[in-house]
XYZ file of C-alpha atoms in Angstrom:
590
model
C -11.293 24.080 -11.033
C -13.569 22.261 -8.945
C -15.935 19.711 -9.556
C -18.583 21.208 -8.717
C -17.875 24.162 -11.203
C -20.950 24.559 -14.039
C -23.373 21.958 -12.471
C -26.179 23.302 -13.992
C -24.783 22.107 -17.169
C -24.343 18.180 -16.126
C -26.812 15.410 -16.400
C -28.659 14.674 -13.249
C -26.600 11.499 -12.743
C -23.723 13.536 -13.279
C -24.932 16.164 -10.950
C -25.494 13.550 -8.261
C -22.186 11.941 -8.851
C -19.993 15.266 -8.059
C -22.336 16.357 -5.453
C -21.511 12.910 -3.733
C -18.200 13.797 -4.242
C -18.294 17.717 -2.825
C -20.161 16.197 0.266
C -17.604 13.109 1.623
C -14.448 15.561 0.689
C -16.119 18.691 3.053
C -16.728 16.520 5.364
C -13.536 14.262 5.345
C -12.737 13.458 9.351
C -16.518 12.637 10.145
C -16.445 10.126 7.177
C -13.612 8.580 8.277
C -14.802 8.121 11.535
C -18.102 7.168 10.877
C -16.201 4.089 8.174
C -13.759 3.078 11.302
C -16.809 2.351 13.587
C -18.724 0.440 10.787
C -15.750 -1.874 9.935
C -14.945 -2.489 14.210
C -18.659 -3.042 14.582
C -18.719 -5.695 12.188
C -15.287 -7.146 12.442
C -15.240 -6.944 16.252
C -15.711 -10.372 17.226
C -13.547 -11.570 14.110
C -10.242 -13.823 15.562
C -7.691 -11.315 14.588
C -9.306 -8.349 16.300
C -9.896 -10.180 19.454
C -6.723 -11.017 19.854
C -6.023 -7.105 20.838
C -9.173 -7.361 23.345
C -11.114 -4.236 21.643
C -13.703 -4.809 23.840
C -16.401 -3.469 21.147
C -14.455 -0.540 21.136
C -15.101 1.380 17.866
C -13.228 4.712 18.537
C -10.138 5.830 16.680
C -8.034 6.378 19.893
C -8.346 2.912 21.322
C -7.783 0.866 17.871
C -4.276 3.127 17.541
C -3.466 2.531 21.031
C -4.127 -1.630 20.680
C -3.892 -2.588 16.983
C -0.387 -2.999 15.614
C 0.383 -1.907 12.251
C 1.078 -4.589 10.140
C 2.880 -6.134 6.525
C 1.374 -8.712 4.482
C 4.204 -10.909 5.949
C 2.500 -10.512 9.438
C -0.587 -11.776 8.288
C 0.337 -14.906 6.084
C -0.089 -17.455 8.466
C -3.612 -16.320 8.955
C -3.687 -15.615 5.061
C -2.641 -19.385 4.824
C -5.522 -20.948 6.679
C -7.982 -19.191 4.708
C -6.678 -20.451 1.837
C -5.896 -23.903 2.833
C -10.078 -24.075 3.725
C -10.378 -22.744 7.255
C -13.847 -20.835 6.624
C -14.026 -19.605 10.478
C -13.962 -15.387 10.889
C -10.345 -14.759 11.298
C -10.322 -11.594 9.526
C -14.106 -10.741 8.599
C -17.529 -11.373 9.547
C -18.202 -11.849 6.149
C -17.413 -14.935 3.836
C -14.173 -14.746 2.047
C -15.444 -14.908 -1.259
C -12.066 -15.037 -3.033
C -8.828 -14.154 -3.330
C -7.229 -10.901 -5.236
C -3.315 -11.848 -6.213
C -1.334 -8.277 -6.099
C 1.366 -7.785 -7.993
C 3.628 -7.204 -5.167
C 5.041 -10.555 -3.963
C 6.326 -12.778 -0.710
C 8.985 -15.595 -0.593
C 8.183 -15.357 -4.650
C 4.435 -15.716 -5.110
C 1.836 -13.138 -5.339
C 0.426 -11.850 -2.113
C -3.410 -13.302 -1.616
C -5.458 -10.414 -0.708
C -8.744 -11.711 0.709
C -12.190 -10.137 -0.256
C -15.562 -10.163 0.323
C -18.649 -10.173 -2.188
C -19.887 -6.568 -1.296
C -16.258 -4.999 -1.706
C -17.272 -4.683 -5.671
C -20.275 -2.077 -4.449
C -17.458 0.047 -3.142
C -15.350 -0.562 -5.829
C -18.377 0.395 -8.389
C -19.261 3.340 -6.498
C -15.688 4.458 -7.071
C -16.150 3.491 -11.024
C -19.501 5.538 -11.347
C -17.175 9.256 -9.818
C -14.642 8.545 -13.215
C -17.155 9.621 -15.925
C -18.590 12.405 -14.178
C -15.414 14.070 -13.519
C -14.132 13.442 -17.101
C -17.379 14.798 -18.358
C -16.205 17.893 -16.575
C -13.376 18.351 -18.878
C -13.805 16.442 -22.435
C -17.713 16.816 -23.513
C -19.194 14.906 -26.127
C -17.988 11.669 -24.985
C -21.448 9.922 -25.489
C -21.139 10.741 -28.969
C -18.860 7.656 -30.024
C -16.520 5.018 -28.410
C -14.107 3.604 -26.282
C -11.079 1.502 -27.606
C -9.914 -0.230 -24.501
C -7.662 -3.038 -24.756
C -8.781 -5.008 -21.614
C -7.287 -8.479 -20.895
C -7.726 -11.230 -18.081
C -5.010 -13.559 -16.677
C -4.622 -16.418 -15.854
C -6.505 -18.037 -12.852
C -5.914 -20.719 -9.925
C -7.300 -22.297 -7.045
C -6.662 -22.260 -3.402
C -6.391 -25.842 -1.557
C -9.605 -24.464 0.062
C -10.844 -23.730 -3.540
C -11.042 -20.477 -3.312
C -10.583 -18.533 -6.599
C -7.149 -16.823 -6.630
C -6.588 -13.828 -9.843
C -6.058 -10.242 -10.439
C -8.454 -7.804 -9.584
C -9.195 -6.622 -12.503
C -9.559 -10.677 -14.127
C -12.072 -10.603 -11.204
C -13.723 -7.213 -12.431
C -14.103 -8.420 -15.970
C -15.629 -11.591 -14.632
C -18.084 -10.164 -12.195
C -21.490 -9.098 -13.341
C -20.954 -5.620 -12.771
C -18.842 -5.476 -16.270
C -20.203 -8.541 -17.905
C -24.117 -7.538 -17.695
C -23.425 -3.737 -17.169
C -26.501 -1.397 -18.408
C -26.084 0.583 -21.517
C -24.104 3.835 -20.837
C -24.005 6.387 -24.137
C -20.274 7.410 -22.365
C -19.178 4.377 -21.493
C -19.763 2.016 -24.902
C -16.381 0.519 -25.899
C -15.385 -1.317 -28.995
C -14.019 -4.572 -27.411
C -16.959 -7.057 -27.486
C -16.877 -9.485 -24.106
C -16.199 -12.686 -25.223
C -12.277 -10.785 -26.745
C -11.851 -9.354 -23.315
C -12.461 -12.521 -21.916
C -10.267 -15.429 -24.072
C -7.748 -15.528 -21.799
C -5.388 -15.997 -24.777
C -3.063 -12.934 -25.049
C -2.551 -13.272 -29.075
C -6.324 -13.830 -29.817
C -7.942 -11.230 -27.497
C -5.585 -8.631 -28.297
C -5.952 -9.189 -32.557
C -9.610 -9.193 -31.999
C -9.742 -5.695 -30.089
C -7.759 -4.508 -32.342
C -9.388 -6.026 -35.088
C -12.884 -4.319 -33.739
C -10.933 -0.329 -33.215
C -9.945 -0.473 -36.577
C -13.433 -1.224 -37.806
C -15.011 1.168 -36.165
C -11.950 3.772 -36.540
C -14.558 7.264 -37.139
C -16.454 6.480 -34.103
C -13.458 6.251 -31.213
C -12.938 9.390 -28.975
C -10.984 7.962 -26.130
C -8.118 4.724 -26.335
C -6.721 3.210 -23.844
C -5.335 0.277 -21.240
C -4.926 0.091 -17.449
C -1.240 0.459 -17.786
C 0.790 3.043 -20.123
C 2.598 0.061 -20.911
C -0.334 -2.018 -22.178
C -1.369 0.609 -25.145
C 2.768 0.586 -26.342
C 2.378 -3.005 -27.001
C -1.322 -2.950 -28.703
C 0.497 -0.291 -30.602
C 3.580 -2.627 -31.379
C 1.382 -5.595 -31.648
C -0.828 -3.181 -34.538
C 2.790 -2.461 -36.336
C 3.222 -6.403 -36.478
C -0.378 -7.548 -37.604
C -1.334 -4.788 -39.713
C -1.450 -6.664 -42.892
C -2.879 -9.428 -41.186
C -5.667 -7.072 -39.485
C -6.356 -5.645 -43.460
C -6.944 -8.855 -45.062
C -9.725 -9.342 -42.448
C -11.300 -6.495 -43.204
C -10.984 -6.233 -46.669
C -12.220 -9.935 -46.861
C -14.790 -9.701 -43.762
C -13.197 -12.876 -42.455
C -11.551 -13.653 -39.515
C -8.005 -15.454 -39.403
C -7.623 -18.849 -38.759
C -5.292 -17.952 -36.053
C -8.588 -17.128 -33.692
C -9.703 -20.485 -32.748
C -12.067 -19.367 -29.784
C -15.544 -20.239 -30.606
C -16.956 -17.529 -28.666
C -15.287 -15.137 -30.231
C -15.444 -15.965 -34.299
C -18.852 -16.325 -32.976
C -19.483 -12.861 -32.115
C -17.183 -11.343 -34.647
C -19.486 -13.151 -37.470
C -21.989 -10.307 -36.378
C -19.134 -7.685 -36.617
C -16.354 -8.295 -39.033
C -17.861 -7.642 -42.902
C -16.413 -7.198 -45.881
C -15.261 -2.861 -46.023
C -12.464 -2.190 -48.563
C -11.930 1.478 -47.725
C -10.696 1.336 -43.936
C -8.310 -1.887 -45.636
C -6.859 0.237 -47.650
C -6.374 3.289 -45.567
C -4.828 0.866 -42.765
C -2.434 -0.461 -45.754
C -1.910 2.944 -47.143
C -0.792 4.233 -42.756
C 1.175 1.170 -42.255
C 2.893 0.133 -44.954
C 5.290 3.114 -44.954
C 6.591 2.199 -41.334
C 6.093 5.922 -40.102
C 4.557 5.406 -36.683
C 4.849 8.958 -36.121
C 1.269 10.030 -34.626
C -0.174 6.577 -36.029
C -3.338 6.993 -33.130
C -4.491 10.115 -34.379
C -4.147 9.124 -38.194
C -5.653 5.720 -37.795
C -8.527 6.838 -35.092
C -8.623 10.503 -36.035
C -11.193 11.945 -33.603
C -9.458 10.734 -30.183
C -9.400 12.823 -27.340
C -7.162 11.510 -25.214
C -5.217 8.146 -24.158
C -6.818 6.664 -20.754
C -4.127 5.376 -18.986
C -1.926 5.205 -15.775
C 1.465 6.996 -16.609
C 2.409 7.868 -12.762
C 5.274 5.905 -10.884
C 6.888 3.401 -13.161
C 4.707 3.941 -16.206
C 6.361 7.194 -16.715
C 9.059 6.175 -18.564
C 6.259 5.148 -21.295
C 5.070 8.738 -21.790
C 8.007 10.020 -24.898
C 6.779 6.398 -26.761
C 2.950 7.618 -25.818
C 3.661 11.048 -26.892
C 5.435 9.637 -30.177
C 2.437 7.972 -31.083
C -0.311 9.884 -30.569
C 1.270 13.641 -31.045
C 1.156 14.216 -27.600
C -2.453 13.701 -26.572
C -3.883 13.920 -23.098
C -3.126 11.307 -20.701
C -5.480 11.636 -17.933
C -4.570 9.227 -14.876
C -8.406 8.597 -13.700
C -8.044 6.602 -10.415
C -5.704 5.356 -7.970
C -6.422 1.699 -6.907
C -4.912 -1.922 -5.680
C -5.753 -5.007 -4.998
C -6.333 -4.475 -0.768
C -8.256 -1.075 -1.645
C -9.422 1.121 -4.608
C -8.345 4.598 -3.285
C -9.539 7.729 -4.761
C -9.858 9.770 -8.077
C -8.020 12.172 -10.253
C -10.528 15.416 -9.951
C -8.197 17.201 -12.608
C -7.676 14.452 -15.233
C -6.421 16.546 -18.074
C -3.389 17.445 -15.417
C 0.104 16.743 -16.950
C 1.475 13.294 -16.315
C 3.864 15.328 -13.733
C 1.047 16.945 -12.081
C -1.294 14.254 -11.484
C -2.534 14.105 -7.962
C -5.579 11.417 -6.774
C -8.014 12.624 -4.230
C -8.368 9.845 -1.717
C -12.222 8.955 -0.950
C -12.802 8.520 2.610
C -15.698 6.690 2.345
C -14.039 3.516 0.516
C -11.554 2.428 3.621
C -9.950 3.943 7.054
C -6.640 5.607 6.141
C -3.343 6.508 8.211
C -0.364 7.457 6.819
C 3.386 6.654 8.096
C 5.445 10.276 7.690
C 8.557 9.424 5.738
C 12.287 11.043 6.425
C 14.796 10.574 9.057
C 12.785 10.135 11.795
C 10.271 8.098 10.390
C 11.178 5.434 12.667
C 10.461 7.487 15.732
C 6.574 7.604 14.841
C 4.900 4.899 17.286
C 1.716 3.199 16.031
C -0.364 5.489 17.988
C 1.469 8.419 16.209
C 0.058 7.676 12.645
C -1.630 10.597 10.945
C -4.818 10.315 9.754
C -6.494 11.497 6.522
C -7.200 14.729 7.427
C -3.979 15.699 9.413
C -1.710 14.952 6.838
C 0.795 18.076 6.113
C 1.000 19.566 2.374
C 4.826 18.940 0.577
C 5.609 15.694 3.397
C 5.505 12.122 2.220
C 3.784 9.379 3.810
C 3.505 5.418 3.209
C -0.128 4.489 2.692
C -2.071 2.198 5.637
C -4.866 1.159 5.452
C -7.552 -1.031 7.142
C -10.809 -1.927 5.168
C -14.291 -3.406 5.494
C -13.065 -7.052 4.392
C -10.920 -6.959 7.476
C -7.365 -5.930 6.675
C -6.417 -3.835 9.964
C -3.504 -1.221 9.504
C -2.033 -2.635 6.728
C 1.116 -1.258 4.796
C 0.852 -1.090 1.333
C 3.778 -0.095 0.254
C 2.936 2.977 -1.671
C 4.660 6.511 -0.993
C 2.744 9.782 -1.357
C 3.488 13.022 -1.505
C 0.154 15.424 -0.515
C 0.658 17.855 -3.477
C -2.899 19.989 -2.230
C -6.580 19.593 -1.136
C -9.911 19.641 -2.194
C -12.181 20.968 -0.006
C -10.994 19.212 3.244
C -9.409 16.429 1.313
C -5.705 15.816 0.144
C -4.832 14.567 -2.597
C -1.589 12.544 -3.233
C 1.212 12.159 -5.610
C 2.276 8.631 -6.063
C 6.141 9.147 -5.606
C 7.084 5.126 -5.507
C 6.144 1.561 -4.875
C 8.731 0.804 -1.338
C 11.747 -1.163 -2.208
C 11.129 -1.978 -5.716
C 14.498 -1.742 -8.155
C 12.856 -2.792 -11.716
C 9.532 -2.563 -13.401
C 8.371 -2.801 -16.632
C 4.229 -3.740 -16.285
C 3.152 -4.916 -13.037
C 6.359 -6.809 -12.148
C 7.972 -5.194 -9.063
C 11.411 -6.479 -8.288
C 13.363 -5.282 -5.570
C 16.926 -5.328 -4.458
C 17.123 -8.883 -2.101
C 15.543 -10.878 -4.938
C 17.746 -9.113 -7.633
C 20.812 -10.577 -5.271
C 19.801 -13.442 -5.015
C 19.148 -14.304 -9.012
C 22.460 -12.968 -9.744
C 23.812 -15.273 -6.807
C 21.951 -17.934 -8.233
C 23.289 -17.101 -11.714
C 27.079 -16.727 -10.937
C 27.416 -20.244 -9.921
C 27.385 -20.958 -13.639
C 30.013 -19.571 -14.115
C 31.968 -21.090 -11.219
C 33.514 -23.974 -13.631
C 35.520 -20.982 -15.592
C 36.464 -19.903 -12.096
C 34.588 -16.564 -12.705
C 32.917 -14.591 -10.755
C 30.364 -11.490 -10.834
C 32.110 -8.279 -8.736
C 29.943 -5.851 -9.544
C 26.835 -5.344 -11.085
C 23.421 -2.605 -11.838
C 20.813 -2.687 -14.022
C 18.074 -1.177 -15.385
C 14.763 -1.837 -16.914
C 14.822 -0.521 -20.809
C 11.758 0.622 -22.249
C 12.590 1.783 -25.769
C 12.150 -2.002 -26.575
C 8.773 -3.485 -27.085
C 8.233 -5.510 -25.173
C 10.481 -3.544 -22.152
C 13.038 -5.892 -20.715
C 15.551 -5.985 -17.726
C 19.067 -5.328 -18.693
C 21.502 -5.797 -15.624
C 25.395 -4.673 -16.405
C 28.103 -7.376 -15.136
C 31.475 -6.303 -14.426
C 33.627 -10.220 -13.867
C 36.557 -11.177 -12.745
C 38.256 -14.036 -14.768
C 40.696 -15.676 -12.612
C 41.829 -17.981 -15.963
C 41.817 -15.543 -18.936
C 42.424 -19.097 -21.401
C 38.825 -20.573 -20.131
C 36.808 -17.455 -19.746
C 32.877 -18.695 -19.612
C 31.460 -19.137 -23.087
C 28.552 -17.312 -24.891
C 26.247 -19.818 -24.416
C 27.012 -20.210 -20.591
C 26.328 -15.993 -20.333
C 23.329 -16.617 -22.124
C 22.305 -19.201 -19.688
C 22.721 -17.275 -16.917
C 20.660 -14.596 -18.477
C 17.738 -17.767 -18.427
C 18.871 -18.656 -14.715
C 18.522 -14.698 -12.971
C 14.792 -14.889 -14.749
C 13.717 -18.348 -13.510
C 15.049 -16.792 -9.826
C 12.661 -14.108 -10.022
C 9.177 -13.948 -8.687
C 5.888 -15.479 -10.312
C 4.745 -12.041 -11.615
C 7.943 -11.369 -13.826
C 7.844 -14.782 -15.083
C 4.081 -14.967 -15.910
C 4.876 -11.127 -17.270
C 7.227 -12.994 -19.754
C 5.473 -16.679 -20.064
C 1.346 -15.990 -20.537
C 1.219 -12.442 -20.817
C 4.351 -11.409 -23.522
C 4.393 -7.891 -21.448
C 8.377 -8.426 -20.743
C 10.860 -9.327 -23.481
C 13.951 -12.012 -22.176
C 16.625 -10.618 -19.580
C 19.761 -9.324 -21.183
C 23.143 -9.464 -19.264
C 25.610 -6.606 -20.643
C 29.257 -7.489 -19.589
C 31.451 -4.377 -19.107
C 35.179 -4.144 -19.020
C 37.105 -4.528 -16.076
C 37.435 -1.218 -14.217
C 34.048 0.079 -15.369
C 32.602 0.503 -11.754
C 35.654 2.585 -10.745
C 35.235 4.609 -13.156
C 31.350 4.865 -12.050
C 32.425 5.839 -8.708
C 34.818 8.302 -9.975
C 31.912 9.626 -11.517
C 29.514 9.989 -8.362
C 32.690 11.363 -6.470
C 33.169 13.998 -9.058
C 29.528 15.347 -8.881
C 29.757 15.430 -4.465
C 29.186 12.350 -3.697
C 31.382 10.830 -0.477
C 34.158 8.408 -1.108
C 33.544 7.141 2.528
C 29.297 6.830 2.153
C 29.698 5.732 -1.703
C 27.537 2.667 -3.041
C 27.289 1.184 -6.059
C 23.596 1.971 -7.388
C 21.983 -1.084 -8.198
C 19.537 0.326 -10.441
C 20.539 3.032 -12.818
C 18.192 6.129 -14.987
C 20.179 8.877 -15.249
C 21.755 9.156 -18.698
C 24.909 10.412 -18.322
C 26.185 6.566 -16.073
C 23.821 4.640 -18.463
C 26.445 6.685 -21.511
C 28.924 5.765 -19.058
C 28.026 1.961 -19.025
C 26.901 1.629 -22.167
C 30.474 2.881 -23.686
C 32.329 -0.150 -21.725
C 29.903 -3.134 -22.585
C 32.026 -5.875 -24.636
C 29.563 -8.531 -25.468
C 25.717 -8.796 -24.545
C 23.461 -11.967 -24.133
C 19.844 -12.910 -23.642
C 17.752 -15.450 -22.177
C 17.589 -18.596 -24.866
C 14.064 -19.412 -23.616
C 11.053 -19.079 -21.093
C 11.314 -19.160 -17.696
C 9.412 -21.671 -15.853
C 5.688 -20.783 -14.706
C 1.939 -22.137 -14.251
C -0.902 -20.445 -12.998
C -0.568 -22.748 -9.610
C 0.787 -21.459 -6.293
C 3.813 -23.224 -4.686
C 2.928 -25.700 -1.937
């Protein structure tokens, strides 16, 4: 089904919207070409682009021929002097006007993505193609509300003083969301000043707080991550009573201390009996069995991300809500919002984003054996790309990142029109996830290193290990197996030591985990499962049994399939968690 199917049915905006859309996917390669020469015209005579000697060259052939593809790593030192106050053009013609923290990190820190002020037109033009397309599929939706459950993060500054935070902590802070226009489809129950306490506790009770109030009235819930609606749904199975009092009183708890917010809620919360005792009559049985639909009867569907890691979210999604819809909408990052989701009632397995050509210049790396072999000048472009392969994503954009990797694998899974569109297979290199945590396999090593010199005073040491990052808990949390070697069987390394080194492997890993677990609550604390000695033969006899070669074998560090986590689980002999928090602040190392 196309978008364009049954315009003569759509609003005019609508109408406008998919036409848009029709247009820049017929007419892919021109676009592409015609966004190339804008961003060399502009970024020409920037430092990093005349290093190459362009020449004012703006065609594709000579930027693939000159411009090396790049990693975030390649860039840092320039990265560095932007944010240490050096306000010459080294990357764009236009004034840095802050910086976008990813979740993917370097050395340990989140990577600074530079923008520029008019990046959030693009990234609202993408925003107005959502609606449209959902209007496609789920009509009505200007009949009621939204129940988002939005939060920002924490914030820094650069030396330079540049502003450093999430994208999205940057959305909800920009003007475009704050003083956004009435929209019949796109009213949500969350008033601003909730989405905006940066306090995870009170902005989370008082979106809830406001969903159950207006329970008849929601058609659509959701979160940015799958992983973000499982804990408002945990966080709901906590509070409930709490969240009843309020409304059956019509005040607020004393817990809420921001003014802004028990000032708006004054004009909100009021005394209503009936939805108290209907959320006391749902809850206080502890069946949480399709709690969405009994609690906010009339939703459609959940609005969420459940591709790549949030996946493993969908049975707890599906658990609560009976199984409703869960349309992926659009496909974005901090360097570059991507493309859309034209067929958002796809299954979770199914869903494929159509990248827009107009929002950035876009290559792709072909991944396989002889990925290697495929020179800079030898990257594919949009419109080349072959249906089945996977590529990494590269991209160069109008704030002045030039053939960047970022990381992402896709799989072309079809086309509209002239356009592909993409399954996102996996993030490059990362091991564990939860939220927006990546973790990959160096940094794993090296907390475990870090972690095993506790237990060097028992003369013990760590011979094997895997993990994996367990879901079914709420908050998810990493659980790595240990397999040890105790050299002295009458001093063997206490449970309080264990436990420490549980605390030690998180206060190795990068700033996103640990703000994951510190400010935001989204991670629960590490757990270390020790296994008895031979387990990881016995894993290997495993693989070898099922084909695998005794010559080629490795020890998988991180572990899904369910017959070796049976296999693991059966040997574990004692478990341990983290006795506390990490260590983290919103500041950047030196």
């Amino acid at each position: 089904m196309g978008v364009d199917h049954g315009l003569s049915s759509v609003s005019e905006k609508d109408a406008k919207a998919l036409e848009f859309i029709e247009e820049v996917t017929k007419n892919v390669d021109s676009v592409q070409e015609l966004v190339l020469r804008e961003i060399l015209s502009r970024n020409g005579e920037t430092e990093y682009l005349k290093r190459f000697n362009l020449n004012g060259a703006t065609d594709r052939d000579t930027y693939k021929s000159i411009v090396p593809v790049v990693t975030y790593e390649d860039l840092q030192p320039d990265i560095k002097r932007i944010a240490n106050g050096d306000k010459s053009p080294i990357f764009s013609s236009h004034p840095i006007s802050e910086f976008l923290t990813s979740s993917g990190t370097s050395a340990g820190e989140r990577k600074l993505m530079f923008t520029i002020a008019e990046d959030w037109d693009r990234r609202a033009k993408l925003y107005s193609l959502l609606q449209p397309v959902m209007n496609l599929y789920v009509p009505g939706l200007d009949k009621g509300k939204g129940l988002y459950f939005y939060f920002i993060k924490a914030e820094s500054k650069t030396p330079g003083g540049l502003l450093a935070r999430p994208v999205l902590t940057s959305y909800y802070k920009n003007d475009y969301f704050k003083q956004r226009p009435y929209d019949p489809y796109n009213v949500i129950t969350s008033p601003n000043e909730a989405i905006l306490c940066v306090d995870s506790f009170q902005s989370m009770y008082t979106q809830m707080l406001c969903g159950l109030l207006t329970r008849h009235e929601v058609l659509r819930i959701g979160a940015v991550f799958a992983s973000g609606l499982v804990r408002a749904i945990k966080f709901l199975t906590l509070y409930w009573k709490e969240l009843a009092h309020d409304i059956k009183t019509g005040t607020l708890n004393p817990k809420i201390i921001d003014p802004s917010i028990r000032e708006c809620m004054r004009n909100i919360l009021k005394p209503n009996p009936r939805i108290a005792e209907f959320i006391v009559e749902e809850c206080s049985g502890d069946n949480w069995d399709g709690i969405i639909t009994r609690i906010w009867p009339n939703t459609k569907y959940l609005d969420v991300i459940v591709t790549g890691a949030m996946a493993q979210y969908i049975p707890t999604l599906d658990y609560y809500s009976g199984g409703l819809p869960k349309p992926c909408t659009m496909y974005a990052s901090s360097e570059c919002y991507f493309g859309l989701n034209l067929k958002p009632l796809s299954k979770p397995s199914e869903v494929s984003y159509t990248i827009m050509p107009n929002m950035a210049y876009f290559e792709f790396i072909p991944v396989g054996d002889d990925k290697e072999k495929c020179t800079p000048r030898q990257l594919v472009d949009l419109a080349d790309v072959e249906l089945g392969k996977e590529y990494e994503l590269v991209i160069s954009t109008y704030s002045g990142l030039c053939r960047y990797r970022v990381g992402d694998i896709l799989k072309v899974t079809g086309f509209h029109n002239k356009t592909p569109g993409f399954q996102f297979v996996r993030r490059k290199n990362v091991l564990l996830s939860i939220e927006s945590d990546k973790t990959d396999e160096t940094e794993l090593q090296k907390a475990i290193e870090n972690a095993g010199k506790l237990l060097e005073e028992f003369n013990t040491s760590v011979v094997e290990y895997t993990s994996y990052g367990d879901t079914k808990t709420i908050p998810g949390h990493y659980v790595i197996f240990w397999e040890l070697l105790v050299k002295d069987p009458t001093n063997p390394p206490t449970d309080q030591v264990l436990n420490q080194c549980c605390l030690e492997m998180e206060e190795s890993l990068n700033t996103v985990y640990r703000q994951s677990r510190v400010a935001d609550n989204s991670i629960g604390p590490l757990e270390i499962r020790i296994v008895k000695s031979g387990t990881f033969e016995e894993l290997m006899d495993y693989a070898i049994s099922r084909g695998a070669s005794i010559n080629q074998y490795k020890v998988p560090r991180c572990v899904s399939f369910t017959p070796i986590m049976e296999l693991l689980d059966s040997r574990v002999v004692s478990s341990h968690f983290s006795p506390a928090l990490p260590h983290w602040t919103p500041d950047r190392r030196a």
